[in-house]
PDB file of N, CA and C in Angstrom:
ATOM      1  N   MET A   1     -93.686  -0.085  39.428  1.00 57.00           N
ATOM      2  CA  MET A   1     -92.883  -0.987  38.631  1.00 57.00           C
ATOM      3  C   MET A   1     -91.625  -0.296  38.112  1.00 57.00           C
ATOM      4  N   ASP A   2     -91.679   1.017  37.872  1.00 75.00           N
ATOM      5  CA  ASP A   2     -90.512   1.738  37.362  1.00 75.00           C
ATOM      6  C   ASP A   2     -89.346   1.694  38.340  1.00 75.00           C
ATOM      7  N   ASP A   3     -89.611   1.853  39.647  1.00 81.00           N
ATOM      8  CA  ASP A   3     -88.545   1.801  40.644  1.00 81.00           C
ATOM      9  C   ASP A   3     -87.866   0.434  40.632  1.00 81.00           C
ATOM     10  N   PHE A   4     -88.662  -0.612  40.505  1.00 76.00           N
ATOM     11  CA  PHE A   4     -88.115  -1.967  40.467  1.00 76.00           C
ATOM     12  C   PHE A   4     -87.228  -2.149  39.241  1.00 76.00           C
ATOM     13  N   GLU A   5     -87.690  -1.686  38.095  1.00 75.00           N
ATOM     14  CA  GLU A   5     -86.914  -1.797  36.860  1.00 75.00           C
ATOM     15  C   GLU A   5     -85.625  -0.981  36.944  1.00 75.00           C
ATOM     16  N   ASP A   6     -85.700   0.203  37.551  1.00 79.00           N
ATOM     17  CA  ASP A   6     -84.506   1.026  37.727  1.00 79.00           C
ATOM     18  C   ASP A   6     -83.485   0.313  38.607  1.00 79.00           C
ATOM     19  N   GLU A   7     -83.973  -0.297  39.679  1.00 77.00           N
ATOM     20  CA  GLU A   7     -83.080  -1.008  40.599  1.00 77.00           C
ATOM     21  C   GLU A   7     -82.418  -2.194  39.904  1.00 77.00           C
ATOM     22  N   ILE A   8     -83.174  -2.943  39.134  1.00 78.00           N
ATOM     23  CA  ILE A   8     -82.624  -4.078  38.392  1.00 78.00           C
ATOM     24  C   ILE A   8     -81.574  -3.583  37.391  1.00 78.00           C
ATOM     25  N   GLY A   9     -81.873  -2.503  36.701  1.00 77.00           N
ATOM     26  CA  GLY A   9     -80.933  -1.936  35.730  1.00 77.00           C
ATOM     27  C   GLY A   9     -79.629  -1.518  36.389  1.00 77.00           C
ATOM     28  N   ARG A  10     -79.710  -0.865  37.544  1.00 77.00           N
ATOM     29  CA  ARG A  10     -78.496  -0.454  38.265  1.00 77.00           C
ATOM     30  C   ARG A  10     -77.702  -1.677  38.710  1.00 77.00           C
ATOM     31  N   HIS A  11     -78.404  -2.714  39.158  1.00 75.00           N
ATOM     32  CA  HIS A  11     -77.732  -3.930  39.613  1.00 75.00           C
ATOM     33  C   HIS A  11     -76.977  -4.599  38.466  1.00 75.00           C
ATOM     34  N   ILE A  12     -77.612  -4.679  37.303  1.00 79.00           N
ATOM     35  CA  ILE A  12     -76.973  -5.296  36.144  1.00 79.00           C
ATOM     36  C   ILE A  12     -75.753  -4.488  35.713  1.00 79.00           C
ATOM     37  N   LYS A  13     -75.868  -3.157  35.712  1.00 77.00           N
ATOM     38  CA  LYS A  13     -74.730  -2.312  35.345  1.00 77.00           C
ATOM     39  C   LYS A  13     -73.592  -2.494  36.338  1.00 77.00           C
ATOM     40  N   ALA A  14     -73.922  -2.569  37.620  1.00 79.00           N
ATOM     41  CA  ALA A  14     -72.897  -2.757  38.644  1.00 79.00           C
ATOM     42  C   ALA A  14     -72.191  -4.101  38.459  1.00 79.00           C
ATOM     43  N   GLN A  15     -72.947  -5.120  38.095  1.00 80.00           N
ATOM     44  CA  GLN A  15     -72.343  -6.429  37.854  1.00 80.00           C
ATOM     45  C   GLN A  15     -71.365  -6.375  36.685  1.00 80.00           C
ATOM     46  N   LYS A  16     -71.740  -5.692  35.611  1.00 78.00           N
ATOM     47  CA  LYS A  16     -70.867  -5.575  34.443  1.00 78.00           C
ATOM     48  C   LYS A  16     -69.580  -4.836  34.810  1.00 78.00           C
ATOM     49  N   VAL A  17     -69.704  -3.753  35.561  1.00 76.00           N
ATOM     50  CA  VAL A  17     -68.523  -3.000  35.984  1.00 76.00           C
ATOM     51  C   VAL A  17     -67.631  -3.875  36.850  1.00 76.00           C
ATOM     52  N   TRP A  18     -68.220  -4.583  37.812  1.00 78.00           N
ATOM     53  CA  TRP A  18     -67.441  -5.416  38.707  1.00 78.00           C
ATOM     54  C   TRP A  18     -66.714  -6.526  37.939  1.00 78.00           C
ATOM     55  N   LYS A  19     -67.362  -7.133  36.961  1.00 82.00           N
ATOM     56  CA  LYS A  19     -66.713  -8.173  36.155  1.00 82.00           C
ATOM     57  C   LYS A  19     -65.493  -7.614  35.428  1.00 82.00           C
ATOM     58  N   LYS A  20     -65.597  -6.386  34.936  1.00 77.00           N
ATOM     59  CA  LYS A  20     -64.463  -5.746  34.266  1.00 77.00           C
ATOM     60  C   LYS A  20     -63.319  -5.513  35.245  1.00 77.00           C
ATOM     61  N   VAL A  21     -63.671  -5.090  36.451  1.00 76.00           N
ATOM     62  CA  VAL A  21     -62.652  -4.799  37.462  1.00 76.00           C
ATOM     63  C   VAL A  21     -61.882  -6.058  37.832  1.00 76.00           C
ATOM     64  N   ILE A  22     -62.584  -7.149  38.058  1.00 84.00           N
ATOM     65  CA  ILE A  22     -61.909  -8.365  38.521  1.00 84.00           C
ATOM     66  C   ILE A  22     -61.302  -9.183  37.384  1.00 84.00           C
ATOM     67  N   SER A  23     -61.598  -8.828  36.144  1.00 86.00           N
ATOM     68  CA  SER A  23     -61.068  -9.595  35.015  1.00 86.00           C
ATOM     69  C   SER A  23     -59.560  -9.414  34.852  1.00 86.00           C
ATOM     70  N   GLY A  24     -59.045  -8.285  35.301  1.00 82.00           N
ATOM     71  CA  GLY A  24     -57.619  -8.017  35.175  1.00 82.00           C
ATOM     72  C   GLY A  24     -57.207  -7.524  33.802  1.00 82.00           C
ATOM     73  N   LYS A  25     -58.146  -7.382  32.893  1.00 84.00           N
ATOM     74  CA  LYS A  25     -57.830  -6.896  31.548  1.00 84.00           C
ATOM     75  C   LYS A  25     -57.736  -5.379  31.557  1.00 84.00           C
ATOM     76  N   ARG A  26     -56.868  -4.846  30.708  1.00 86.00           N
ATOM     77  CA  ARG A  26     -56.723  -3.402  30.578  1.00 86.00           C
ATOM     78  C   ARG A  26     -57.919  -2.853  29.806  1.00 86.00           C
ATOM     79  N   PRO A  27     -58.518  -1.777  30.313  1.00 85.00           N
ATOM     80  CA  PRO A  27     -59.630  -1.150  29.572  1.00 85.00           C
ATOM     81  C   PRO A  27     -59.136  -0.580  28.241  1.00 85.00           C
ATOM     82  N   SER A  28     -60.042  -0.476  27.302  1.00 88.00           N
ATOM     83  CA  SER A  28     -59.675   0.087  25.996  1.00 88.00           C
ATOM     84  C   SER A  28     -59.318   1.562  26.147  1.00 88.00           C
ATOM     85  N   ASP A  29     -58.614   2.089  25.158  1.00 93.00           N
ATOM     86  CA  ASP A  29     -58.254   3.508  25.173  1.00 93.00           C
ATOM     87  C   ASP A  29     -59.505   4.381  25.210  1.00 93.00           C
ATOM     88  N   GLU A  30     -60.541   3.972  24.507  1.00 92.00           N
ATOM     89  CA  GLU A  30     -61.798   4.727  24.487  1.00 92.00           C
ATOM     90  C   GLU A  30     -62.404   4.780  25.895  1.00 92.00           C
ATOM     91  N   THR A  31     -62.393   3.666  26.599  1.00 86.00           N
ATOM     92  CA  THR A  31     -62.927   3.625  27.960  1.00 86.00           C
ATOM     93  C   THR A  31     -62.117   4.524  28.884  1.00 86.00           C
ATOM     94  N   LEU A  32     -60.802   4.462  28.761  1.00 90.00           N
ATOM     95  CA  LEU A  32     -59.945   5.306  29.603  1.00 90.00           C
ATOM     96  C   LEU A  32     -60.189   6.787  29.326  1.00 90.00           C
ATOM     97  N   ASP A  33     -60.365   7.155  28.068  1.00 92.00           N
ATOM     98  CA  ASP A  33     -60.658   8.551  27.725  1.00 92.00           C
ATOM     99  C   ASP A  33     -61.993   8.989  28.315  1.00 92.00           C
ATOM    100  N   ARG A  34     -62.980   8.110  28.309  1.00 89.00           N
ATOM    101  CA  ARG A  34     -64.286   8.454  28.889  1.00 89.00           C
ATOM    102  C   ARG A  34     -64.187   8.642  30.399  1.00 89.00           C
ATOM    103  N   LEU A  35     -63.407   7.799  31.051  1.00 86.00           N
ATOM    104  CA  LEU A  35     -63.199   7.963  32.495  1.00 86.00           C
ATOM    105  C   LEU A  35     -62.493   9.283  32.789  1.00 86.00           C
ATOM    106  N   ALA A  36     -61.528   9.628  31.962  1.00 89.00           N
ATOM    107  CA  ALA A  36     -60.827  10.900  32.129  1.00 89.00           C
ATOM    108  C   ALA A  36     -61.784  12.076  31.974  1.00 89.00           C
ATOM    109  N   LEU A  37     -62.710  11.972  31.031  1.00 90.00           N
ATOM    110  CA  LEU A  37     -63.702  13.043  30.852  1.00 90.00           C
ATOM    111  C   LEU A  37     -64.539  13.229  32.114  1.00 90.00           C
ATOM    112  N   LEU A  38     -64.903  12.125  32.758  1.00 88.00           N
ATOM    113  CA  LEU A  38     -65.670  12.217  34.003  1.00 88.00           C
ATOM    114  C   LEU A  38     -64.890  12.940  35.098  1.00 88.00           C
ATOM    115  N   ALA A  39     -63.569  12.814  35.045  1.00 88.00           N
ATOM    116  CA  ALA A  39     -62.708  13.457  36.041  1.00 88.00           C
ATOM    117  C   ALA A  39     -62.360  14.895  35.660  1.00 88.00           C
ATOM    118  N   GLY A  40     -62.845  15.348  34.500  1.00 89.00           N
ATOM    119  CA  GLY A  40     -62.617  16.738  34.103  1.00 89.00           C
ATOM    120  C   GLY A  40     -61.429  16.948  33.183  1.00 89.00           C
ATOM    121  N   PHE A  41     -60.906  15.893  32.597  1.00 90.00           N
ATOM    122  CA  PHE A  41     -59.775  15.991  31.686  1.00 90.00           C
ATOM    123  C   PHE A  41     -60.225  15.658  30.272  1.00 90.00           C
ATOM    124  N   GLN A  42     -59.453  16.110  29.300  1.00 92.00           N
ATOM    125  CA  GLN A  42     -59.809  15.886  27.898  1.00 92.00           C
ATOM    126  C   GLN A  42     -59.532  14.463  27.457  1.00 92.00           C
ATOM    127  N   ASN A  43     -58.519  13.839  28.053  1.00 93.00           N
ATOM    128  CA  ASN A  43     -58.171  12.470  27.662  1.00 93.00           C
ATOM    129  C   ASN A  43     -57.366  11.807  28.778  1.00 93.00           C
ATOM    130  N   TRP A  44     -57.122  10.520  28.613  1.00 93.00           N
ATOM    131  CA  TRP A  44     -56.423   9.729  29.620  1.00 93.00           C
ATOM    132  C   TRP A  44     -54.979  10.207  29.814  1.00 93.00           C
ATOM    133  N   LYS A  45     -54.330  10.609  28.718  1.00 92.00           N
ATOM    134  CA  LYS A  45     -52.946  11.081  28.794  1.00 92.00           C
ATOM    135  C   LYS A  45     -52.840  12.303  29.709  1.00 92.00           C
ATOM    136  N   ASP A  46     -53.754  13.259  29.563  1.00 90.00           N
ATOM    137  CA  ASP A  46     -53.738  14.450  30.412  1.00 90.00           C
ATOM    138  C   ASP A  46     -53.996  14.092  31.880  1.00 90.00           C
ATOM    139  N   LEU A  47     -54.895  13.156  32.112  1.00 89.00           N
ATOM    140  CA  LEU A  47     -55.182  12.731  33.480  1.00 89.00           C
ATOM    141  C   LEU A  47     -53.945  12.082  34.104  1.00 89.00           C
ATOM    142  N   LYS A  48     -53.280  11.207  33.356  1.00 89.00           N
ATOM    143  CA  LYS A  48     -52.070  10.561  33.867  1.00 89.00           C
ATOM    144  C   LYS A  48     -50.987  11.585  34.181  1.00 89.00           C
ATOM    145  N   GLU A  49     -50.830  12.584  33.309  1.00 88.00           N
ATOM    146  CA  GLU A  49     -49.828  13.631  33.550  1.00 88.00           C
ATOM    147  C   GLU A  49     -50.143  14.394  34.836  1.00 88.00           C
ATOM    148  N   ALA A  50     -51.406  14.650  35.070  1.00 87.00           N
ATOM    149  CA  ALA A  50     -51.796  15.363  36.280  1.00 87.00           C
ATOM    150  C   ALA A  50     -51.564  14.506  37.526  1.00 87.00           C
ATOM    151  N   LEU A  51     -51.816  13.205  37.411  1.00 87.00           N
ATOM    152  CA  LEU A  51     -51.629  12.311  38.562  1.00 87.00           C
ATOM    153  C   LEU A  51     -50.157  12.080  38.887  1.00 87.00           C
ATOM    154  N   HIS A  52     -49.325  12.031  37.868  1.00 84.00           N
ATOM    155  CA  HIS A  52     -47.925  11.667  38.067  1.00 84.00           C
ATOM    156  C   HIS A  52     -46.965  12.828  37.901  1.00 84.00           C
ATOM    157  N   GLY A  53     -47.480  14.012  37.716  1.00 78.00           N
ATOM    158  CA  GLY A  53     -46.600  15.149  37.489  1.00 78.00           C
ATOM    159  C   GLY A  53     -47.119  16.387  38.189  1.00 78.00           C
ATOM    160  N   GLU A  54     -46.791  17.493  37.618  1.00 67.00           N
ATOM    161  CA  GLU A  54     -47.164  18.786  38.189  1.00 67.00           C
ATOM    162  C   GLU A  54     -48.424  19.366  37.564  1.00 67.00           C
ATOM    163  N   GLY A  55     -48.967  18.706  36.540  1.00 58.00           N
ATOM    164  CA  GLY A  55     -50.138  19.230  35.834  1.00 58.00           C
ATOM    165  C   GLY A  55     -51.411  19.090  36.639  1.00 58.00           C
ATOM    166  N   ASP A  56     -52.438  19.790  36.199  1.00 59.00           N
ATOM    167  CA  ASP A  56     -53.763  19.657  36.788  1.00 59.00           C
ATOM    168  C   ASP A  56     -54.790  19.815  35.673  1.00 59.00           C
ATOM    169  N   ALA A  57     -56.047  19.981  36.031  1.00 57.00           N
ATOM    170  CA  ALA A  57     -57.105  20.061  35.024  1.00 57.00           C
ATOM    171  C   ALA A  57     -56.943  21.268  34.101  1.00 57.00           C
ATOM    172  N   SER A  58     -56.096  22.221  34.458  1.00 64.00           N
ATOM    173  CA  SER A  58     -55.875  23.364  33.568  1.00 64.00           C
ATOM    174  C   SER A  58     -55.164  22.936  32.281  1.00 64.00           C
ATOM    175  N   LEU A  59     -54.676  21.689  32.232  1.00 57.00           N
ATOM    176  CA  LEU A  59     -54.115  21.176  30.979  1.00 57.00           C
ATOM    177  C   LEU A  59     -55.138  21.221  29.860  1.00 57.00           C
ATOM    178  N   ASN A  60     -56.400  21.282  30.225  1.00 58.00           N
ATOM    179  CA  ASN A  60     -57.477  21.262  29.245  1.00 58.00           C
ATOM    180  C   ASN A  60     -57.635  22.581  28.504  1.00 58.00           C
ATOM    181  N   TYR A  61     -56.990  23.616  28.983  1.00 59.00           N
ATOM    182  CA  TYR A  61     -57.177  24.935  28.395  1.00 59.00           C
ATOM    183  C   TYR A  61     -55.871  25.434  27.818  1.00 59.00           C
ATOM    184  N   ASP A  62     -55.962  26.045  26.648  1.00 57.00           N
ATOM    185  CA  ASP A  62     -54.745  26.602  26.079  1.00 57.00           C
ATOM    186  C   ASP A  62     -54.436  27.940  26.742  1.00 57.00           C
ATOM    187  N   ASP A  63     -53.243  28.434  26.542  1.00 53.00           N
ATOM    188  CA  ASP A  63     -52.799  29.663  27.203  1.00 53.00           C
ATOM    189  C   ASP A  63     -53.664  30.859  26.830  1.00 53.00           C
ATOM    190  N   GLU A  64     -54.115  30.922  25.589  1.00 52.00           N
ATOM    191  CA  GLU A  64     -54.928  32.045  25.147  1.00 52.00           C
ATOM    192  C   GLU A  64     -56.241  32.106  25.924  1.00 52.00           C
ATOM    193  N   THR A  65     -56.872  30.963  26.128  1.00 49.00           N
ATOM    194  CA  THR A  65     -58.125  30.912  26.883  1.00 49.00           C
ATOM    195  C   THR A  65     -57.897  31.335  28.316  1.00 49.00           C
ATOM    196  N   MET A  66     -56.811  30.887  28.921  1.00 48.00           N
ATOM    197  CA  MET A  66     -56.505  31.234  30.301  1.00 48.00           C
ATOM    198  C   MET A  66     -56.253  32.731  30.443  1.00 48.00           C
ATOM    199  N   GLU A  67     -55.590  33.352  29.458  1.00 51.00           N
ATOM    200  CA  GLU A  67     -55.305  34.782  29.513  1.00 51.00           C
ATOM    201  C   GLU A  67     -56.580  35.602  29.450  1.00 51.00           C
ATOM    202  N   THR A  68     -57.571  35.182  28.673  1.00 53.00           N
ATOM    203  CA  THR A  68     -58.796  35.962  28.553  1.00 53.00           C
ATOM    204  C   THR A  68     -59.625  35.879  29.824  1.00 53.00           C
ATOM    205  N   LYS A  69     -59.441  34.817  30.625  1.00 52.00           N
ATOM    206  CA  LYS A  69     -60.196  34.669  31.871  1.00 52.00           C
ATOM    207  C   LYS A  69     -59.612  35.507  32.995  1.00 52.00           C
ATOM    208  N   LYS A  70     -58.333  35.885  32.891  1.00 48.00           N
ATOM    209  CA  LYS A  70     -57.669  36.644  33.971  1.00 48.00           C
ATOM    210  C   LYS A  70     -58.080  38.072  34.009  1.00 48.00           C
TER     211      LYS A  70
END
């Protein structure tokens, strides 16, 4: 029964995501920040800068941290 319940749960979550996608509404700032975290960035602004500029995920680290790793 657990496998069946897991499958139903995944299906319901997928439906909710799909409804958001086709609704055409802009996701909240909180949602965008969470998506950015999944991609390895601290926030949506840093992710956008990396996508549209010269930045990358190293935006997440300050210079002092980067120097200690070298």
